[in-house]
PDB file of C-alpha atoms in Angstrom:
ATOM      1  CA  SER A   1      70.912 120.648 229.632  1.00  0.00           C
ATOM      2  CA  GLN A   2      71.739 121.489 233.460  1.00  0.00           C
ATOM      3  CA  GLN A   3      72.736 125.457 233.474  1.00  0.00           C
ATOM      4  CA  GLY A   4      75.882 124.205 235.386  1.00  0.00           C
ATOM      5  CA  GLU A   5      77.207 122.550 238.800  1.00  0.00           C
ATOM      6  CA  GLU A   6      76.378 122.705 242.230  1.00  0.00           C
ATOM      7  CA  ASP A   7      78.938 122.047 245.152  1.00  0.00           C
ATOM      8  CA  PRO A   8      79.603 120.224 246.824  1.00  0.00           C
ATOM      9  CA  GLN A   9      77.928 117.096 245.170  1.00  0.00           C
ATOM     10  CA  ALA A  10      77.167 115.448 248.799  1.00  0.00           C
ATOM     11  CA  LEU A  11      77.558 116.745 252.202  1.00  0.00           C
ATOM     12  CA  SER A  12      77.357 115.754 255.640  1.00  0.00           C
ATOM     13  CA  ILE A  13      77.472 118.011 258.894  1.00  0.00           C
ATOM     14  CA  GLN A  14      75.824 117.670 262.511  1.00  0.00           C
ATOM     15  CA  GLU A  15      72.748 118.841 263.825  1.00  0.00           C
ATOM     16  CA  GLY A  16      73.424 122.418 264.735  1.00  0.00           C
ATOM     17  CA  GLU A  17      76.312 122.966 262.091  1.00  0.00           C
ATOM     18  CA  ASN A  18      75.803 125.414 259.436  1.00  0.00           C
ATOM     19  CA  ALA A  19      76.128 123.758 255.800  1.00  0.00           C
ATOM     20  CA  THR A  20      77.214 125.746 252.699  1.00  0.00           C
ATOM     21  CA  MET A  21      76.071 124.737 249.118  1.00  0.00           C
ATOM     22  CA  ASN A  22      77.206 126.803 246.274  1.00  0.00           C
ATOM     23  CA  CYS A  23      75.712 126.963 242.182  1.00  0.00           C
ATOM     24  CA  SER A  24      77.149 127.770 239.630  1.00  0.00           C
ATOM     25  CA  TYR A  25      74.899 129.160 236.124  1.00  0.00           C
ATOM     26  CA  LYS A  26      76.651 130.234 232.417  1.00  0.00           C
ATOM     27  CA  THR A  27      73.671 132.809 231.272  1.00  0.00           C
ATOM     28  CA  SER A  28      72.358 135.482 232.209  1.00  0.00           C
ATOM     29  CA  ILE A  29      69.681 135.748 234.458  1.00  0.00           C
ATOM     30  CA  ASN A  30      66.283 137.070 236.125  1.00  0.00           C
ATOM     31  CA  ASN A  31      66.636 135.315 239.101  1.00  0.00           C
ATOM     32  CA  LEU A  32      67.874 132.354 241.028  1.00  0.00           C
ATOM     33  CA  GLN A  33      65.781 130.001 242.998  1.00  0.00           C
ATOM     34  CA  TRP A  34      66.557 127.231 245.603  1.00  0.00           C
ATOM     35  CA  TYR A  35      64.747 123.829 245.740  1.00  0.00           C
ATOM     36  CA  ARG A  36      64.559 120.975 248.035  1.00  0.00           C
ATOM     37  CA  GLN A  37      63.363 117.800 247.289  1.00  0.00           C
ATOM     38  CA  ASN A  38      63.145 115.281 249.683  1.00  0.00           C
ATOM     39  CA  SER A  39      64.070 111.508 248.761  1.00  0.00           C
ATOM     40  CA  GLY A  40      61.522 110.134 246.529  1.00  0.00           C
ATOM     41  CA  ARG A  41      59.022 113.665 245.966  1.00  0.00           C
ATOM     42  CA  GLY A  42      58.893 116.696 244.222  1.00  0.00           C
ATOM     43  CA  LEU A  43      60.542 119.487 244.776  1.00  0.00           C
ATOM     44  CA  VAL A  44      60.220 122.656 247.748  1.00  0.00           C
ATOM     45  CA  HIS A  45      59.964 126.270 246.638  1.00  0.00           C
ATOM     46  CA  LEU A  46      62.979 127.518 249.161  1.00  0.00           C
ATOM     47  CA  ILE A  47      63.908 131.024 248.228  1.00  0.00           C
ATOM     48  CA  LEU A  48      64.732 133.223 244.955  1.00  0.00           C
ATOM     49  CA  ILE A  49      66.656 135.832 245.239  1.00  0.00           C
ATOM     50  CA  ARG A  50      66.355 138.612 241.878  1.00  0.00           C
ATOM     51  CA  SER A  51      69.454 139.881 239.155  1.00  0.00           C
ATOM     52  CA  ASN A  52      70.067 143.126 241.473  1.00  0.00           C
ATOM     53  CA  GLU A  53      70.262 141.350 244.385  1.00  0.00           C
ATOM     54  CA  ARG A  54      73.315 140.714 246.436  1.00  0.00           C
ATOM     55  CA  GLU A  55      72.145 138.680 249.667  1.00  0.00           C
ATOM     56  CA  LYS A  56      68.585 137.579 251.225  1.00  0.00           C
ATOM     57  CA  HIS A  57      67.697 136.351 254.146  1.00  0.00           C
ATOM     58  CA  SER A  58      64.563 134.030 254.821  1.00  0.00           C
ATOM     59  CA  GLY A  59      64.304 132.071 258.139  1.00  0.00           C
ATOM     60  CA  ARG A  60      67.513 130.206 258.704  1.00  0.00           C
ATOM     61  CA  LEU A  61      68.057 130.749 255.443  1.00  0.00           C
ATOM     62  CA  ARG A  62      70.739 132.974 253.196  1.00  0.00           C
ATOM     63  CA  VAL A  63      71.432 133.537 249.728  1.00  0.00           C
ATOM     64  CA  THR A  64      74.118 135.639 248.149  1.00  0.00           C
ATOM     65  CA  LEU A  65      73.922 135.944 244.397  1.00  0.00           C
ATOM     66  CA  ASP A  66      77.635 137.460 242.495  1.00  0.00           C
ATOM     67  CA  THR A  67      76.339 137.945 238.759  1.00  0.00           C
ATOM     68  CA  SER A  68      79.433 138.547 237.741  1.00  0.00           C
ATOM     69  CA  LYS A  69      81.246 135.463 238.827  1.00  0.00           C
ATOM     70  CA  LYS A  70      77.433 134.094 237.804  1.00  0.00           C
ATOM     71  CA  SER A  71      77.297 131.926 241.414  1.00  0.00           C
ATOM     72  CA  SER A  72      75.682 131.729 244.321  1.00  0.00           C
ATOM     73  CA  SER A  73      75.132 130.017 247.174  1.00  0.00           C
ATOM     74  CA  LEU A  74      72.943 129.020 250.164  1.00  0.00           C
ATOM     75  CA  LEU A  75      73.989 128.843 253.583  1.00  0.00           C
ATOM     76  CA  ILE A  76      71.759 126.874 256.002  1.00  0.00           C
ATOM     77  CA  THR A  77      72.401 127.553 259.639  1.00  0.00           C
ATOM     78  CA  ALA A  78      71.234 125.659 262.669  1.00  0.00           C
ATOM     79  CA  SER A  79      70.848 122.636 260.650  1.00  0.00           C
ATOM     80  CA  ARG A  80      68.510 120.066 261.934  1.00  0.00           C
ATOM     81  CA  ALA A  81      67.778 115.834 260.339  1.00  0.00           C
ATOM     82  CA  ALA A  82      64.765 116.733 258.927  1.00  0.00           C
ATOM     83  CA  ASP A  83      67.069 119.183 256.591  1.00  0.00           C
ATOM     84  CA  THR A  84      68.397 116.154 255.444  1.00  0.00           C
ATOM     85  CA  ALA A  85      67.228 116.251 251.486  1.00  0.00           C
ATOM     86  CA  SER A  86      68.578 117.235 247.924  1.00  0.00           C
ATOM     87  CA  TYR A  87      68.956 120.806 247.393  1.00  0.00           C
ATOM     88  CA  PHE A  88      69.383 121.978 243.777  1.00  0.00           C
ATOM     89  CA  CYS A  89      69.934 125.847 242.367  1.00  0.00           C
ATOM     90  CA  ALA A  90      67.553 126.910 239.751  1.00  0.00           C
ATOM     91  CA  THR A  91      67.569 129.947 237.328  1.00  0.00           C
ATOM     92  CA  GLY A  92      64.783 131.700 235.671  1.00  0.00           C
ATOM     93  CA  GLY A  93      64.134 134.525 232.896  1.00  0.00           C
ATOM     94  CA  GLY A  94      67.068 135.707 231.077  1.00  0.00           C
ATOM     95  CA  GLY A  95      69.630 133.568 228.663  1.00  0.00           C
ATOM     96  CA  GLY A  96      67.532 131.100 229.497  1.00  0.00           C
ATOM     97  CA  GLY A  97      64.305 131.710 228.537  1.00  0.00           C
ATOM     98  CA  ASN A  98      61.202 131.439 231.261  1.00  0.00           C
ATOM     99  CA  LYS A  99      62.173 128.135 231.967  1.00  0.00           C
ATOM    100  CA  LEU A 100      63.655 126.828 234.885  1.00  0.00           C
ATOM    101  CA  THR A 101      67.407 125.917 234.394  1.00  0.00           C
ATOM    102  CA  PHE A 102      68.470 123.101 236.930  1.00  0.00           C
ATOM    103  CA  GLY A 103      71.777 122.574 238.075  1.00  0.00           C
ATOM    104  CA  THR A 104      73.281 119.257 239.369  1.00  0.00           C
ATOM    105  CA  GLY A 105      72.038 119.563 242.825  1.00  0.00           C
ATOM    106  CA  THR A 106      74.119 118.994 246.793  1.00  0.00           C
ATOM    107  CA  GLN A 107      72.884 116.277 248.548  1.00  0.00           C
ATOM    108  CA  LEU A 108      73.107 116.632 252.637  1.00  0.00           C
ATOM    109  CA  LYS A 109      72.744 114.179 255.065  1.00  0.00           C
ATOM    110  CA  VAL A 110      72.220 115.904 259.102  1.00  0.00           C
ATOM    111  CA  GLU A 111      73.293 113.839 261.404  1.00  0.00           C
ATOM    112  CA  LEU A 112      71.958 113.709 264.751  1.00  0.00           C
TER     113      LEU A 112
ATOM    114  CA  GLY B   1      43.287 121.927 244.833  1.00  0.00           C
ATOM    115  CA  ALA B   2      45.998 123.231 247.348  1.00  0.00           C
ATOM    116  CA  GLY B   3      48.679 122.256 245.579  1.00  0.00           C
ATOM    117  CA  VAL B   4      49.865 120.410 241.958  1.00  0.00           C
ATOM    118  CA  SER B   5      48.685 116.808 241.660  1.00  0.00           C
ATOM    119  CA  GLN B   6      50.477 113.955 239.568  1.00  0.00           C
ATOM    120  CA  SER B   7      48.950 111.637 238.939  1.00  0.00           C
ATOM    121  CA  PRO B   8      49.753 108.238 238.742  1.00  0.00           C
ATOM    122  CA  ARG B   9      52.049 108.123 241.724  1.00  0.00           C
ATOM    123  CA  TYR B  10      54.107 104.939 240.039  1.00  0.00           C
ATOM    124  CA  LYS B  11      53.609 103.623 236.798  1.00  0.00           C
ATOM    125  CA  VAL B  12      55.735 100.892 235.597  1.00  0.00           C
ATOM    126  CA  ALA B  13      55.296 100.036 231.509  1.00  0.00           C
ATOM    127  CA  LYS B  14      56.741  97.576 229.248  1.00  0.00           C
ATOM    128  CA  ARG B  15      58.702  98.871 226.527  1.00  0.00           C
ATOM    129  CA  GLY B  16      56.735  99.169 223.657  1.00  0.00           C
ATOM    130  CA  GLN B  17      54.012 100.409 225.303  1.00  0.00           C
ATOM    131  CA  ASP B  18      52.131 103.949 225.135  1.00  0.00           C
ATOM    132  CA  VAL B  19      52.039 106.173 228.804  1.00  0.00           C
ATOM    133  CA  ALA B  20      49.738 109.107 229.589  1.00  0.00           C
ATOM    134  CA  LEU B  21      50.703 111.106 232.661  1.00  0.00           C
ATOM    135  CA  ARG B  22      48.364 113.728 234.284  1.00  0.00           C
ATOM    136  CA  CYS B  23      49.154 117.105 235.764  1.00  0.00           C
ATOM    137  CA  ASP B  24      46.408 118.422 237.453  1.00  0.00           C
ATOM    138  CA  PRO B  25      48.066 122.814 238.443  1.00  0.00           C
ATOM    139  CA  ILE B  26      46.674 124.414 241.010  1.00  0.00           C
ATOM    140  CA  SER B  27      43.061 126.057 240.088  1.00  0.00           C
ATOM    141  CA  GLY B  28      44.039 129.323 238.044  1.00  0.00           C
ATOM    142  CA  HIS B  29      47.821 128.974 237.488  1.00  0.00           C
ATOM    143  CA  VAL B  30      48.501 130.000 234.097  1.00  0.00           C
ATOM    144  CA  SER B  31      52.148 128.770 233.581  1.00  0.00           C
ATOM    145  CA  LEU B  32      52.374 125.207 233.838  1.00  0.00           C
ATOM    146  CA  PHE B  33      56.014 123.252 233.219  1.00  0.00           C
ATOM    147  CA  TRP B  34      56.648 119.422 232.325  1.00  0.00           C
ATOM    148  CA  TYR B  35      60.365 118.274 234.234  1.00  0.00           C
ATOM    149  CA  GLN B  36      62.158 115.002 233.348  1.00  0.00           C
ATOM    150  CA  GLN B  37      64.795 114.356 235.974  1.00  0.00           C
ATOM    151  CA  ALA B  38      66.875 111.085 235.366  1.00  0.00           C
ATOM    152  CA  LEU B  39      68.149 109.384 238.509  1.00  0.00           C
ATOM    153  CA  GLY B  40      70.780 111.302 240.857  1.00  0.00           C
ATOM    154  CA  GLN B  41      70.157 113.999 237.876  1.00  0.00           C
ATOM    155  CA  GLY B  42      68.675 117.857 238.189  1.00  0.00           C
ATOM    156  CA  PRO B  43      65.193 118.361 236.536  1.00  0.00           C
ATOM    157  CA  GLU B  44      65.576 119.044 232.935  1.00  0.00           C
ATOM    158  CA  PHE B  45      62.790 121.271 231.473  1.00  0.00           C
ATOM    159  CA  LEU B  46      60.642 119.705 228.608  1.00  0.00           C
ATOM    160  CA  THR B  47      57.774 121.868 227.742  1.00  0.00           C
ATOM    161  CA  TYR B  48      55.747 125.157 229.203  1.00  0.00           C
ATOM    162  CA  PHE B  49      52.601 126.009 228.888  1.00  0.00           C
ATOM    163  CA  GLN B  50      50.722 129.305 229.045  1.00  0.00           C
ATOM    164  CA  ASN B  51      47.553 128.622 230.059  1.00  0.00           C
ATOM    165  CA  GLU B  52      45.926 126.115 226.706  1.00  0.00           C
ATOM    166  CA  ALA B  53      49.037 127.500 224.264  1.00  0.00           C
ATOM    167  CA  GLN B  54      52.194 125.233 223.887  1.00  0.00           C
ATOM    168  CA  LEU B  55      54.715 127.947 223.682  1.00  0.00           C
ATOM    169  CA  ASP B  56      57.842 125.865 223.916  1.00  0.00           C
ATOM    170  CA  LYS B  57      58.148 122.594 223.643  1.00  0.00           C
ATOM    171  CA  SER B  58      62.378 122.715 222.904  1.00  0.00           C
ATOM    172  CA  GLY B  59      62.922 120.285 225.500  1.00  0.00           C
ATOM    173  CA  LEU B  60      60.910 117.308 224.580  1.00  0.00           C
ATOM    174  CA  PRO B  61      63.487 114.376 223.637  1.00  0.00           C
ATOM    175  CA  SER B  62      61.811 113.354 220.563  1.00  0.00           C
ATOM    176  CA  ASP B  63      58.652 112.718 219.103  1.00  0.00           C
ATOM    177  CA  ARG B  64      57.809 110.194 220.786  1.00  0.00           C
ATOM    178  CA  PHE B  65      56.835 112.578 223.675  1.00  0.00           C
ATOM    179  CA  PHE B  66      53.251 114.454 223.190  1.00  0.00           C
ATOM    180  CA  ALA B  67      51.921 117.276 225.616  1.00  0.00           C
ATOM    181  CA  GLU B  68      49.196 118.948 225.983  1.00  0.00           C
ATOM    182  CA  ARG B  69      46.715 120.888 228.062  1.00  0.00           C
ATOM    183  CA  PRO B  70      43.923 121.915 225.525  1.00  0.00           C
ATOM    184  CA  GLU B  71      41.537 123.595 228.026  1.00  0.00           C
ATOM    185  CA  GLY B  72      43.757 125.585 229.636  1.00  0.00           C
ATOM    186  CA  SER B  73      43.780 123.538 233.390  1.00  0.00           C
ATOM    187  CA  VAL B  74      44.641 119.849 233.256  1.00  0.00           C
ATOM    188  CA  SER B  75      47.692 118.566 231.278  1.00  0.00           C
ATOM    189  CA  THR B  76      48.844 115.556 230.169  1.00  0.00           C
ATOM    190  CA  LEU B  77      52.422 113.943 228.907  1.00  0.00           C
ATOM    191  CA  LYS B  78      52.616 110.843 226.810  1.00  0.00           C
ATOM    192  CA  ILE B  79      55.520 109.110 226.012  1.00  0.00           C
ATOM    193  CA  GLN B  80      54.796 106.598 223.268  1.00  0.00           C
ATOM    194  CA  ARG B  81      56.461 103.653 222.504  1.00  0.00           C
ATOM    195  CA  THR B  82      58.075 103.852 225.826  1.00  0.00           C
ATOM    196  CA  GLN B  83      61.953 102.987 225.939  1.00  0.00           C
ATOM    197  CA  GLN B  84      64.545 102.387 228.652  1.00  0.00           C
ATOM    198  CA  GLU B  85      66.177 105.321 228.649  1.00  0.00           C
ATOM    199  CA  ASP B  86      62.819 107.572 229.499  1.00  0.00           C
ATOM    200  CA  SER B  87      63.163 106.198 233.024  1.00  0.00           C
ATOM    201  CA  ALA B  88      62.355 109.140 235.428  1.00  0.00           C
ATOM    202  CA  VAL B  89      60.447 111.018 237.253  1.00  0.00           C
ATOM    203  CA  TYR B  90      58.177 113.273 235.615  1.00  0.00           C
ATOM    204  CA  LEU B  91      57.182 116.410 237.627  1.00  0.00           C
ATOM    205  CA  CYS B  92      55.219 119.159 236.564  1.00  0.00           C
ATOM    206  CA  ALA B  93      55.107 122.611 238.015  1.00  0.00           C
ATOM    207  CA  SER B  94      52.587 126.046 237.901  1.00  0.00           C
ATOM    208  CA  SER B  95      52.220 129.408 238.674  1.00  0.00           C
ATOM    209  CA  LEU B  96      49.952 132.217 238.189  1.00  0.00           C
ATOM    210  CA  ASP B  97      51.847 133.897 236.003  1.00  0.00           C
ATOM    211  CA  LEU B  98      55.135 134.261 234.446  1.00  0.00           C
ATOM    212  CA  SER B  99      55.255 137.441 237.029  1.00  0.00           C
ATOM    213  CA  GLN B 100      54.093 135.810 240.433  1.00  0.00           C
ATOM    214  CA  ALA B 101      56.677 132.823 239.396  1.00  0.00           C
ATOM    215  CA  TYR B 102      59.859 135.473 239.399  1.00  0.00           C
ATOM    216  CA  SER B 103      59.265 136.651 242.593  1.00  0.00           C
ATOM    217  CA  PHE B 104      57.853 133.942 244.005  1.00  0.00           C
ATOM    218  CA  GLY B 105      59.295 130.421 242.385  1.00  0.00           C
ATOM    219  CA  TYR B 106      56.886 127.488 240.873  1.00  0.00           C
ATOM    220  CA  THR B 107      54.809 125.237 242.911  1.00  0.00           C
ATOM    221  CA  PHE B 108      55.984 121.926 241.873  1.00  0.00           C
ATOM    222  CA  GLY B 109      53.923 118.632 241.993  1.00  0.00           C
ATOM    223  CA  SER B 110      55.294 115.231 244.261  1.00  0.00           C
ATOM    224  CA  GLY B 111      56.060 113.686 240.173  1.00  0.00           C
ATOM    225  CA  THR B 112      55.056 110.546 238.520  1.00  0.00           C
ATOM    226  CA  ARG B 113      58.285 108.019 239.071  1.00  0.00           C
ATOM    227  CA  LEU B 114      57.636 106.042 235.645  1.00  0.00           C
ATOM    228  CA  THR B 115      59.662 103.292 235.317  1.00  0.00           C
ATOM    229  CA  VAL B 116      60.249 100.428 232.000  1.00  0.00           C
ATOM    230  CA  VAL B 117      60.975  97.589 231.631  1.00  0.00           C
TER     231      VAL B 117
END
């Protein structure tokens, strides 16, 4: 079963704008990861944040984690058309065991 | 190889047919996972190997699903007597070990899209 929800389910923005996606989960975790999936392709790892971290940056990506609320957010700044994809959060370790437990995903469309 | 390789890329099976899906992880990767992704959904865990040992198969939906990794490298996911609800993308992921995965995440293959007709 899915770990939790992501919202929004779909997001459409203009190139250059920022995109924010949110993820909630249910059990204790060791880490939370974000993945991107282009249509018909595999998942690409974007960024990982550990349960003892609150914020992490990688290029145009910023992820936050609030373990008290069991939630995370992914911010993509200065979006590009190439960022169009589905984005999934996934939790690892903790109550979920060794496997990754994925959310339901956010479909991001960046228009020119 | 440089990445996780899965074959075939696409598979169409008639209902009742047996299928075998292959995953070639990155050389030396100890941890290997299989996931099932239905259309419009997030991937769902099927099974986990550490080397040749299948440590968790709690996600396999029925006894028609079977996975193996006999030499600790290539893995095969077999589905017997396929049914329409088995139609999905089957993803394989690997990591050097769990410690690496907990720091850097997993490498996924491009998946096998199975369509049962």
